[in-house]
Amino acid sequence: MSSALHRASVRALRTARSMTRAASTSNTLNSPATTSTATPDDADPQLAGYPQLPNVSRQTLPARGWWDMQMRRNMGDTLHEREELYSMWGPDVPHVDPNMALRHFTIVASGFVTFAFMCKYILTPEMPAIRREYPFDGLVKELGGLEENKQRVESQEEDE
């Protein structure tokens, strides 16, 4: 009696696990991180009959119910041809849509730039006095005659 109950529970667990995998596979195939440009009918000649598994990251699968819970796989599961991309050690699946992440980054960057301009132009006090102006074309001759040594030129219009 207990062995029949055990077999029934194992069968129910396998059915539930396959349903969970099918549900999570249908949700993750539409995400931008797992999109594949190849159609399932295109057979890669270098695979030589190796099974074409769906492009689903192991990070999107449920955490419990696996033989190896860390890698989220069962004993004897066929590895994907790109296991290094879809395993638990592969690149993380983004939780935020890339367009939304770009929008958030733009908002934060514009906030920082606005704060910097506010500190520069609004919070900086005015100079208590005007800058000094020099006669004779900004003391060009007195400073060696070079144009880059020229100081602030005294203007005649401001005096009048």
GROMACS .gro file of C-alpha atoms in nm:
model
  160
    1MET     CA    1   0.000   0.000   0.000
    2SER     CA    2   0.277   0.244   0.089
    3SER     CA    3   0.467   0.173  -0.234
    4ALA     CA    4   0.154   0.246  -0.441
    5LEU     CA    5   0.106   0.569  -0.247
    6HIS     CA    6   0.471   0.655  -0.301
    7ARG     CA    7   0.441   0.593  -0.677
    8ALA     CA    8   0.129   0.807  -0.697
    9SER     CA    9   0.297   1.092  -0.509
   10VAL     CA   10   0.605   1.069  -0.734
   11ARG     CA   11   0.380   1.076  -1.043
   12ALA     CA   12   0.190   1.378  -0.906
   13LEU     CA   13   0.518   1.554  -0.827
   14ARG     CA   14   0.651   1.492  -1.179
   15THR     CA   15   0.327   1.619  -1.334
   16ALA     CA   16   0.330   1.930  -1.117
   17ARG     CA   17   0.697   1.989  -1.197
   18SER     CA   18   0.639   1.958  -1.572
   19MET     CA   19   0.339   2.194  -1.549
   20THR     CA   20   0.548   2.445  -1.356
   21ARG     CA   21   0.824   2.423  -1.616
   22ALA     CA   22   0.577   2.470  -1.900
   23ALA     CA   23   0.419   2.772  -1.729
   24SER     CA   24   0.753   2.934  -1.652
   25THR     CA   25   0.882   2.857  -2.003
   26SER     CA   26   0.588   3.028  -2.170
   27ASN     CA   27   0.641   3.341  -1.957
   28THR     CA   28   1.016   3.365  -2.004
   29LEU     CA   29   1.029   3.303  -2.377
   30ASN     CA   30   0.880   3.647  -2.435
   31SER     CA   31   1.136   3.831  -2.221
   32PRO     CA   32   1.402   4.029  -2.411
   33ALA     CA   33   1.691   3.849  -2.240
   34THR     CA   34   1.596   3.507  -2.377
   35THR     CA   35   1.475   3.595  -2.724
   36SER     CA   36   1.616   3.374  -2.996
   37THR     CA   37   1.631   3.474  -3.362
   38ALA     CA   38   1.652   3.115  -3.484
   39THR     CA   39   1.330   2.929  -3.549
   40PRO     CA   40   1.289   2.581  -3.400
   41ASP     CA   41   1.281   2.430  -3.750
   42ASP     CA   42   1.636   2.548  -3.824
   43ALA     CA   43   1.861   2.259  -3.729
   44ASP     CA   44   2.221   2.343  -3.653
   45PRO     CA   45   2.435   2.104  -3.859
   46GLN     CA   46   2.711   2.114  -3.597
   47LEU     CA   47   2.484   1.968  -3.329
   48ALA     CA   48   2.448   1.636  -3.514
   49GLY     CA   49   2.107   1.547  -3.373
   50TYR     CA   50   2.154   1.696  -3.025
   51PRO     CA   51   1.811   1.797  -2.888
   52GLN     CA   52   1.703   2.158  -2.944
   53LEU     CA   53   1.607   2.277  -2.595
   54PRO     CA   54   1.414   2.601  -2.529
   55ASN     CA   55   1.617   2.914  -2.456
   56VAL     CA   56   1.517   2.954  -2.091
   57SER     CA   57   1.748   3.076  -1.819
   58ARG     CA   58   1.764   2.850  -1.513
   59GLN     CA   59   1.730   3.164  -1.299
   60THR     CA   60   1.366   3.202  -1.406
   61LEU     CA   61   1.268   2.848  -1.299
   62PRO     CA   62   1.121   2.780  -0.952
   63ALA     CA   63   1.382   2.727  -0.681
   64ARG     CA   64   1.239   2.411  -0.524
   65GLY     CA   65   1.169   2.064  -0.657
   66TRP     CA   66   1.502   1.986  -0.822
   67TRP     CA   67   1.756   1.713  -0.759
   68ASP     CA   68   2.032   1.976  -0.766
   69MET     CA   69   1.864   2.280  -0.613
   70GLN     CA   70   2.160   2.512  -0.668
   71MET     CA   71   2.181   2.452  -1.043
   72ARG     CA   72   1.803   2.387  -1.073
   73ARG     CA   73   1.832   2.065  -1.268
   74ASN     CA   74   1.744   1.701  -1.218
   75MET     CA   75   1.970   1.400  -1.244
   76GLY     CA   76   1.999   1.297  -1.608
   77ASP     CA   77   1.864   1.623  -1.757
   78THR     CA   78   2.005   1.704  -2.098
   79LEU     CA   79   2.224   2.012  -2.090
   80HIS     CA   80   2.145   2.299  -2.322
   81GLU     CA   81   2.396   2.361  -2.600
   82ARG     CA   82   2.449   2.706  -2.446
   83GLU     CA   83   2.454   2.592  -2.084
   84GLU     CA   84   2.708   2.861  -1.993
   85LEU     CA   85   2.450   3.128  -2.084
   86TYR     CA   86   2.138   2.969  -1.937
   87SER     CA   87   2.281   2.811  -1.619
   88MET     CA   88   2.264   2.968  -1.274
   89TRP     CA   89   2.618   3.100  -1.327
   90GLY     CA   90   2.528   3.272  -1.655
   91PRO     CA   91   2.443   3.640  -1.699
   92ASP     CA   92   2.161   3.759  -1.477
   93VAL     CA   93   1.816   3.793  -1.624
   94PRO     CA   94   1.717   4.162  -1.601
   95HIS     CA   95   1.431   4.231  -1.362
   96VAL     CA   96   1.356   4.564  -1.527
   97ASP     CA   97   1.276   4.610  -1.895
   98PRO     CA   98   1.575   4.776  -2.072
   99ASN     CA   99   1.361   5.069  -2.191
  100MET     CA  100   1.238   5.131  -1.836
  101ALA     CA  101   1.595   5.106  -1.702
  102LEU     CA  102   1.709   5.364  -1.959
  103ARG     CA  103   1.422   5.591  -1.856
  104HIS     CA  104   1.517   5.558  -1.487
  105PHE     CA  105   1.883   5.627  -1.565
  106THR     CA  106   1.789   5.937  -1.768
  107ILE     CA  107   1.574   6.070  -1.484
  108VAL     CA  108   1.850   6.020  -1.227
  109ALA     CA  109   2.120   6.168  -1.453
  110SER     CA  110   1.908   6.475  -1.529
  111GLY     CA  111   1.843   6.513  -1.155
  112PHE     CA  112   2.218   6.514  -1.084
  113VAL     CA  113   2.285   6.763  -1.364
  114THR     CA  114   2.004   6.988  -1.239
  115PHE     CA  115   2.144   6.976  -0.886
  116ALA     CA  116   2.494   7.060  -1.013
  117PHE     CA  117   2.367   7.360  -1.213
  118MET     CA  118   2.165   7.473  -0.913
  119CYS     CA  119   2.477   7.461  -0.693
  120LYS     CA  120   2.682   7.643  -0.958
  121TYR     CA  121   2.446   7.924  -1.053
  122ILE     CA  122   2.192   7.965  -0.774
  123LEU     CA  123   2.389   7.887  -0.459
  124THR     CA  124   2.715   8.058  -0.564
  125PRO     CA  125   2.718   8.413  -0.423
  126GLU     CA  126   2.794   8.713  -0.641
  127MET     CA  127   3.141   8.866  -0.635
  128PRO     CA  128   3.164   9.146  -0.375
  129ALA     CA  129   3.360   9.370  -0.615
  130ILE     CA  130   3.420   9.403  -0.987
  131ARG     CA  131   3.731   9.255  -1.142
  132ARG     CA  132   4.028   9.480  -1.193
  133GLU     CA  133   4.079   9.626  -1.538
  134TYR     CA  134   4.416   9.735  -1.676
  135PRO     CA  135   4.496  10.024  -1.914
  136PHE     CA  136   4.707  10.012  -2.233
  137ASP     CA  137   4.531   9.720  -2.398
  138GLY     CA  138   4.543   9.501  -2.088
  139LEU     CA  139   4.917   9.558  -2.018
  140VAL     CA  140   5.019   9.354  -2.323
  141LYS     CA  141   5.346   9.542  -2.366
  142GLU     CA  142   5.426   9.544  -1.992
  143LEU     CA  143   5.370   9.165  -1.961
  144GLY     CA  144   5.600   9.076  -2.249
  145GLY     CA  145   5.389   9.151  -2.553
  146LEU     CA  146   5.224   8.811  -2.588
  147GLU     CA  147   4.853   8.803  -2.658
  148GLU     CA  148   4.790   8.521  -2.406
  149ASN     CA  149   4.944   8.736  -2.129
  150LYS     CA  150   4.684   9.004  -2.191
  151GLN     CA  151   4.485   9.104  -1.884
  152ARG     CA  152   4.133   9.244  -1.869
  153VAL     CA  153   4.111   9.546  -2.097
  154GLU     CA  154   3.992   9.878  -1.961
  155SER     CA  155   3.696   9.994  -2.163
  156GLN     CA  156   3.618  10.359  -2.226
  157GLU     CA  157   3.242  10.301  -2.264
  158GLU     CA  158   3.197  10.179  -1.907
  159ASP     CA  159   3.354  10.494  -1.759
  160GLU     CA  160   3.112  10.729  -1.932
   0.00000   0.00000   0.00000
